[in-house]
PDB file of C-alpha atoms in Angstrom:
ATOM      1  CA  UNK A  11      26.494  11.412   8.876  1.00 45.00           C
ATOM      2  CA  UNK A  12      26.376   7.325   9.357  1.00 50.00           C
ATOM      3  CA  UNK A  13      23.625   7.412  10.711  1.00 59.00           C
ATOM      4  CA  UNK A  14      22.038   9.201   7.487  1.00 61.00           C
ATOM      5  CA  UNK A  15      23.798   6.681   5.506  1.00 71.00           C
ATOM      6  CA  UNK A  16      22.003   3.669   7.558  1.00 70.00           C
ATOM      7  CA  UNK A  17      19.203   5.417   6.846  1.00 65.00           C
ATOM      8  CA  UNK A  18      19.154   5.583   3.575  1.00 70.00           C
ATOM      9  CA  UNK A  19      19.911   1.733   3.498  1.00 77.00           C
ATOM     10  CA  UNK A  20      16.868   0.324   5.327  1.00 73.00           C
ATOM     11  CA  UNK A  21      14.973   2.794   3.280  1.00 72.00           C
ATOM     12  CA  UNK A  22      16.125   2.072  -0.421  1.00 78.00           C
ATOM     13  CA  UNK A  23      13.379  -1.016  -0.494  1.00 80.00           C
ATOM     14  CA  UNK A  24      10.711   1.308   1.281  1.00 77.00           C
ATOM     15  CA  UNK A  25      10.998   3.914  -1.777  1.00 80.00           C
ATOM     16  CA  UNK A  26      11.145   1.651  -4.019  1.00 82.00           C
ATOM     17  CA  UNK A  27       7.349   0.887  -3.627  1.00 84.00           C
ATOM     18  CA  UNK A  28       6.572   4.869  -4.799  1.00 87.00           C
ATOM     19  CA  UNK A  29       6.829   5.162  -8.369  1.00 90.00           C
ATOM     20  CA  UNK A  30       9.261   7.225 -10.492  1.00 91.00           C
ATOM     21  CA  UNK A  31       7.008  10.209 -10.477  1.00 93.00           C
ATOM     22  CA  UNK A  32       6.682  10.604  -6.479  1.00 91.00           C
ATOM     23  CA  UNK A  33      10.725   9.615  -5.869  1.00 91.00           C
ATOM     24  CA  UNK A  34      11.238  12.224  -8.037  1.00 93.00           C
ATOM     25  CA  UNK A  35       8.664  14.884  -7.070  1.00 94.00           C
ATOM     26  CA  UNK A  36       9.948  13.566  -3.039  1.00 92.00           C
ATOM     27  CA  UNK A  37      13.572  14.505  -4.140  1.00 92.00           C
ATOM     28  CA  UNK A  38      13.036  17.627  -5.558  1.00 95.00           C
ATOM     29  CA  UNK A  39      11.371  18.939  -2.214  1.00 95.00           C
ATOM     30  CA  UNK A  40      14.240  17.422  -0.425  1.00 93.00           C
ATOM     31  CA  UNK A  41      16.514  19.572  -2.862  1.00 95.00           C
ATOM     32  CA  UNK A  42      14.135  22.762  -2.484  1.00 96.00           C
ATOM     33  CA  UNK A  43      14.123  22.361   0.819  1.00 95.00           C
ATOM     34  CA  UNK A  44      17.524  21.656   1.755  1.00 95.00           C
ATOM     35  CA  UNK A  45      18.921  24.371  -0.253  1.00 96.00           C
ATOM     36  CA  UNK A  46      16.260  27.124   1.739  1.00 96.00           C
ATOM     37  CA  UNK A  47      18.016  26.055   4.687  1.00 96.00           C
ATOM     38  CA  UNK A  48      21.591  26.347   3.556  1.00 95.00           C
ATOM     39  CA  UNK A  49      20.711  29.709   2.496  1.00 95.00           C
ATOM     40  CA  UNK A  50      19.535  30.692   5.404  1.00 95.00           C
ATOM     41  CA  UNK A  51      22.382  29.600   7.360  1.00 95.00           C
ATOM     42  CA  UNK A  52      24.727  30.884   5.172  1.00 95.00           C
ATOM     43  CA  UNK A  53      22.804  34.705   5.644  1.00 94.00           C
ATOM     44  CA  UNK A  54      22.449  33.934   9.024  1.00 95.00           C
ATOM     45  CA  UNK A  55      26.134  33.191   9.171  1.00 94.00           C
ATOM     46  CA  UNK A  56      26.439  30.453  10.872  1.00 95.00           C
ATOM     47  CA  UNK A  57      27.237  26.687  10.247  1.00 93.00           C
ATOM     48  CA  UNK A  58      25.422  23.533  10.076  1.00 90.00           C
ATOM     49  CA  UNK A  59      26.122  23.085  13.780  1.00 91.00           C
ATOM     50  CA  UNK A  60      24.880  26.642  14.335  1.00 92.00           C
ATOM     51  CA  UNK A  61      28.487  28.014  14.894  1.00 94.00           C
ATOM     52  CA  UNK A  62      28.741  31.730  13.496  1.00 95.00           C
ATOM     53  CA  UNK A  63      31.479  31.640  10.890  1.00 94.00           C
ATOM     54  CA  UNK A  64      34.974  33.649  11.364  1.00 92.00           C
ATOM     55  CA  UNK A  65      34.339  37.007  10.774  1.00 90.00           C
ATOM     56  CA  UNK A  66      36.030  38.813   7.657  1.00 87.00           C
ATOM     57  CA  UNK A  67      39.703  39.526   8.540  1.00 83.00           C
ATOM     58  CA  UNK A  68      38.727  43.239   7.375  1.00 80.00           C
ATOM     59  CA  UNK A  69      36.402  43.614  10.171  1.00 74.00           C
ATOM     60  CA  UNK A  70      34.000  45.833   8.046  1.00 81.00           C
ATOM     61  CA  UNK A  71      30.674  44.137   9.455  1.00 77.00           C
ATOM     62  CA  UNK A  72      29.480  42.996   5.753  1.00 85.00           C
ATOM     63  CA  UNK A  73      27.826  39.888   5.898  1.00 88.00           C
ATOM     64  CA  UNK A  74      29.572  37.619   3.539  1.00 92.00           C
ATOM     65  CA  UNK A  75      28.655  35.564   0.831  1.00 93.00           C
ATOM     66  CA  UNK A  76      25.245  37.463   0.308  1.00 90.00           C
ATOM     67  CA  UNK A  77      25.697  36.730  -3.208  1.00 90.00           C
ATOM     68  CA  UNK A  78      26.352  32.547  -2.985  1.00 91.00           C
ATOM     69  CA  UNK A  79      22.902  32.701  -1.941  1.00 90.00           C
ATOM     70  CA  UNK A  80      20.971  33.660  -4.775  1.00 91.00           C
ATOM     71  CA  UNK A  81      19.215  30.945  -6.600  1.00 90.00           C
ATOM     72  CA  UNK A  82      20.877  31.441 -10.192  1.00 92.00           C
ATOM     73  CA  UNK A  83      24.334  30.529  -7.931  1.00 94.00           C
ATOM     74  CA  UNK A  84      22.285  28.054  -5.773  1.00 93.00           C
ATOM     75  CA  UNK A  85      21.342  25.274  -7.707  1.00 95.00           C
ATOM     76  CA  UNK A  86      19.011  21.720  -6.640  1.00 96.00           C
ATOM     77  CA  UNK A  87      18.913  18.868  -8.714  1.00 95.00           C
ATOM     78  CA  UNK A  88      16.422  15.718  -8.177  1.00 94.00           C
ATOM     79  CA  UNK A  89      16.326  12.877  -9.544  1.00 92.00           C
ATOM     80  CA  UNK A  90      14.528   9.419  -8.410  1.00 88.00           C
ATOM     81  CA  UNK A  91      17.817   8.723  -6.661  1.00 83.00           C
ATOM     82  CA  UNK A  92      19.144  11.459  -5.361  1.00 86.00           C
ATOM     83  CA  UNK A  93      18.453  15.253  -4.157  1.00 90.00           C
ATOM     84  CA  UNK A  94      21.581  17.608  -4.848  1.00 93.00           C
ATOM     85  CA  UNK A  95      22.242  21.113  -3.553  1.00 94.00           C
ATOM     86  CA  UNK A  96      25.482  23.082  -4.719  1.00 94.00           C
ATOM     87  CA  UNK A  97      26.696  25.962  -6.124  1.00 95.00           C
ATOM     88  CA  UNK A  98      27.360  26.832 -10.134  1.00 92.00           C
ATOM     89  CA  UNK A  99      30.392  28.688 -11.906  1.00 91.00           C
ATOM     90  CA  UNK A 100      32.921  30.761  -9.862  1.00 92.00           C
ATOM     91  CA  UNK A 101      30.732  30.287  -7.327  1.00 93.00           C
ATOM     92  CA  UNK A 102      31.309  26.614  -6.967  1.00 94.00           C
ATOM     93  CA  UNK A 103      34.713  27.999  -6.554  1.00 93.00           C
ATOM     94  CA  UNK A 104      34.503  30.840  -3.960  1.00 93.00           C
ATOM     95  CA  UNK A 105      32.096  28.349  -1.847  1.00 94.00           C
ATOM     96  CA  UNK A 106      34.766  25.237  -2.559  1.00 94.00           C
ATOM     97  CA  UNK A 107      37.550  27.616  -0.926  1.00 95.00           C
ATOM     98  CA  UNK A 108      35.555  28.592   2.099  1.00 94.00           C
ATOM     99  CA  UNK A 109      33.521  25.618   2.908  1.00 93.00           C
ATOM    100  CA  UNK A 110      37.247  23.364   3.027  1.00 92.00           C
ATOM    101  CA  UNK A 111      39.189  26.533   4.179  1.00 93.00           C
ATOM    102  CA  UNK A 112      41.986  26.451   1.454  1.00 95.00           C
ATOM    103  CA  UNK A 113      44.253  28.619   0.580  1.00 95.00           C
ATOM    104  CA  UNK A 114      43.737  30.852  -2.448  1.00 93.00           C
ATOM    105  CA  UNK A 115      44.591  33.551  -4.945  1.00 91.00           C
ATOM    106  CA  UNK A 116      43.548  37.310  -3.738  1.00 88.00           C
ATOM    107  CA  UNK A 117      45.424  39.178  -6.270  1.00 86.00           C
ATOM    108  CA  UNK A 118      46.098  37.422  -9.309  1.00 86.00           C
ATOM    109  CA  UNK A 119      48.835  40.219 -10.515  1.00 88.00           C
ATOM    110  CA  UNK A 120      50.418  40.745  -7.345  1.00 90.00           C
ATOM    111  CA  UNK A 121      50.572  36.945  -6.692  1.00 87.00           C
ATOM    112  CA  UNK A 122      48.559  37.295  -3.601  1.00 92.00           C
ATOM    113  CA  UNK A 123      47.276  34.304  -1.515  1.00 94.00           C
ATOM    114  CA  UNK A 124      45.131  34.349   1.570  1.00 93.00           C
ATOM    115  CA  UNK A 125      44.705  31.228   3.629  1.00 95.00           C
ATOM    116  CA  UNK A 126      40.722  31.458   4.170  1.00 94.00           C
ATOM    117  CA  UNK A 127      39.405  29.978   7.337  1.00 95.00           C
ATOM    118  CA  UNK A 128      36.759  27.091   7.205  1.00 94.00           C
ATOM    119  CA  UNK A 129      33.647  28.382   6.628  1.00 94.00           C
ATOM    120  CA  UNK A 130      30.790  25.639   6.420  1.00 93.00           C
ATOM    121  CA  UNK A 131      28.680  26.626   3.785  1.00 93.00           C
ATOM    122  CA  UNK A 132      27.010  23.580   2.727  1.00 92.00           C
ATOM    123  CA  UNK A 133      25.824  21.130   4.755  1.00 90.00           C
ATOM    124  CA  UNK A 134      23.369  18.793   6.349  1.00 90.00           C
ATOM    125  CA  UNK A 135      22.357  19.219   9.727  1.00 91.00           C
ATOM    126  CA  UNK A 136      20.358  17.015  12.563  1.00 90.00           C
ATOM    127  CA  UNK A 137      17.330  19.425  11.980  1.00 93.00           C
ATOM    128  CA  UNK A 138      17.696  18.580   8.171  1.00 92.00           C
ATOM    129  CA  UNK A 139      17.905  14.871   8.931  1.00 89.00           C
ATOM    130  CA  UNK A 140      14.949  15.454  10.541  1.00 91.00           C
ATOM    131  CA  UNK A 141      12.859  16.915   8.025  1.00 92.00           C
ATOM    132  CA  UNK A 142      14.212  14.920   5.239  1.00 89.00           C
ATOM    133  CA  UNK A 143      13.050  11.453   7.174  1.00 86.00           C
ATOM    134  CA  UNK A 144       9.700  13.441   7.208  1.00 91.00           C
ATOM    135  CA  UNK A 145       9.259  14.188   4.049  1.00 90.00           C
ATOM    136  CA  UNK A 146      10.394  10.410   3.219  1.00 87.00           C
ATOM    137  CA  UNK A 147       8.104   8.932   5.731  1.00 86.00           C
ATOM    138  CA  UNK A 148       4.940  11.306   4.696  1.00 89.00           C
ATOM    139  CA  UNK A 149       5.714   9.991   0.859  1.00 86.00           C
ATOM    140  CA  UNK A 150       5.823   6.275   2.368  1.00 85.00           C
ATOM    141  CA  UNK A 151       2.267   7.273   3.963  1.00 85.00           C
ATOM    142  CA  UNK A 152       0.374   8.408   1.012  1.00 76.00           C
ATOM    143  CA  UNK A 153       1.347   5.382  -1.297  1.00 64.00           C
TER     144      UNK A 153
END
């Protein structure tokens, strides 16, 4: 991830030669983009580093999370700064507990807590770095 950083700091003078518009329009597909992979790891069920995640502890073959990601759970936000990806609600919540691998309530009435295993769900991998200096680089072409 430091190298991503020192990327982004020999680029902030490069983008700031595009104007408002095209950092933001860049940013968005970043977001749109970023957030179709996620979700495709996350059905795929495996992490950023193409690990498969722990299987359920019930064993019942269900793929998890095939909920987390639906777009109205799934959001992107762009700006000319920054491209976000992340989840909304009790969502943000469910994905918090697995991507950290906390421990959390089961059964609220019975006082039940499971200690979930890490799960990766969001994340930013050396394919994504990839594409995102890409789409950065094919913005810094066209201006």
């Amino acid at each position: 991830m430091s190298d991503f950083a020192a990327l982004g700091t020999w680029l902030q003078p490069l983008l700031q030669r595009l104007s408002p518009q095209a950092q933001a329009q860049m940013m968005r597909r970043v977001a749109i983009e970023l957030r179709k992979r996620n979700q495709q790891r996350t059905r795929s069920q495996v992490d950023t580093e193409g690990q498969p995640f722990v299987p359920r502890k019930s064993g019942d073959g269900q793929p998890m999370f095939r909920e987390l990601t639906l777009a109205r759970h799934f959001k992107t936000k762009a700006t000319t700064n920054t491209a976000q990806v992340g989840f909304t609600g009790s969502a943000a919540r469910i994905a918090s507990v697995h991507n950290i691998g906390r421990t959390d309530v089961v059964n609220k009435a019975r006082g039940l807590r499971y200690a979930y295993p890490r799960r990766q769900l969001l994340g930013i991998s050396e394919e994504d770095q990839a594409f995102v200096q890409e789409v950065i680089l094919d913005y810094l072409s066209v201006s």
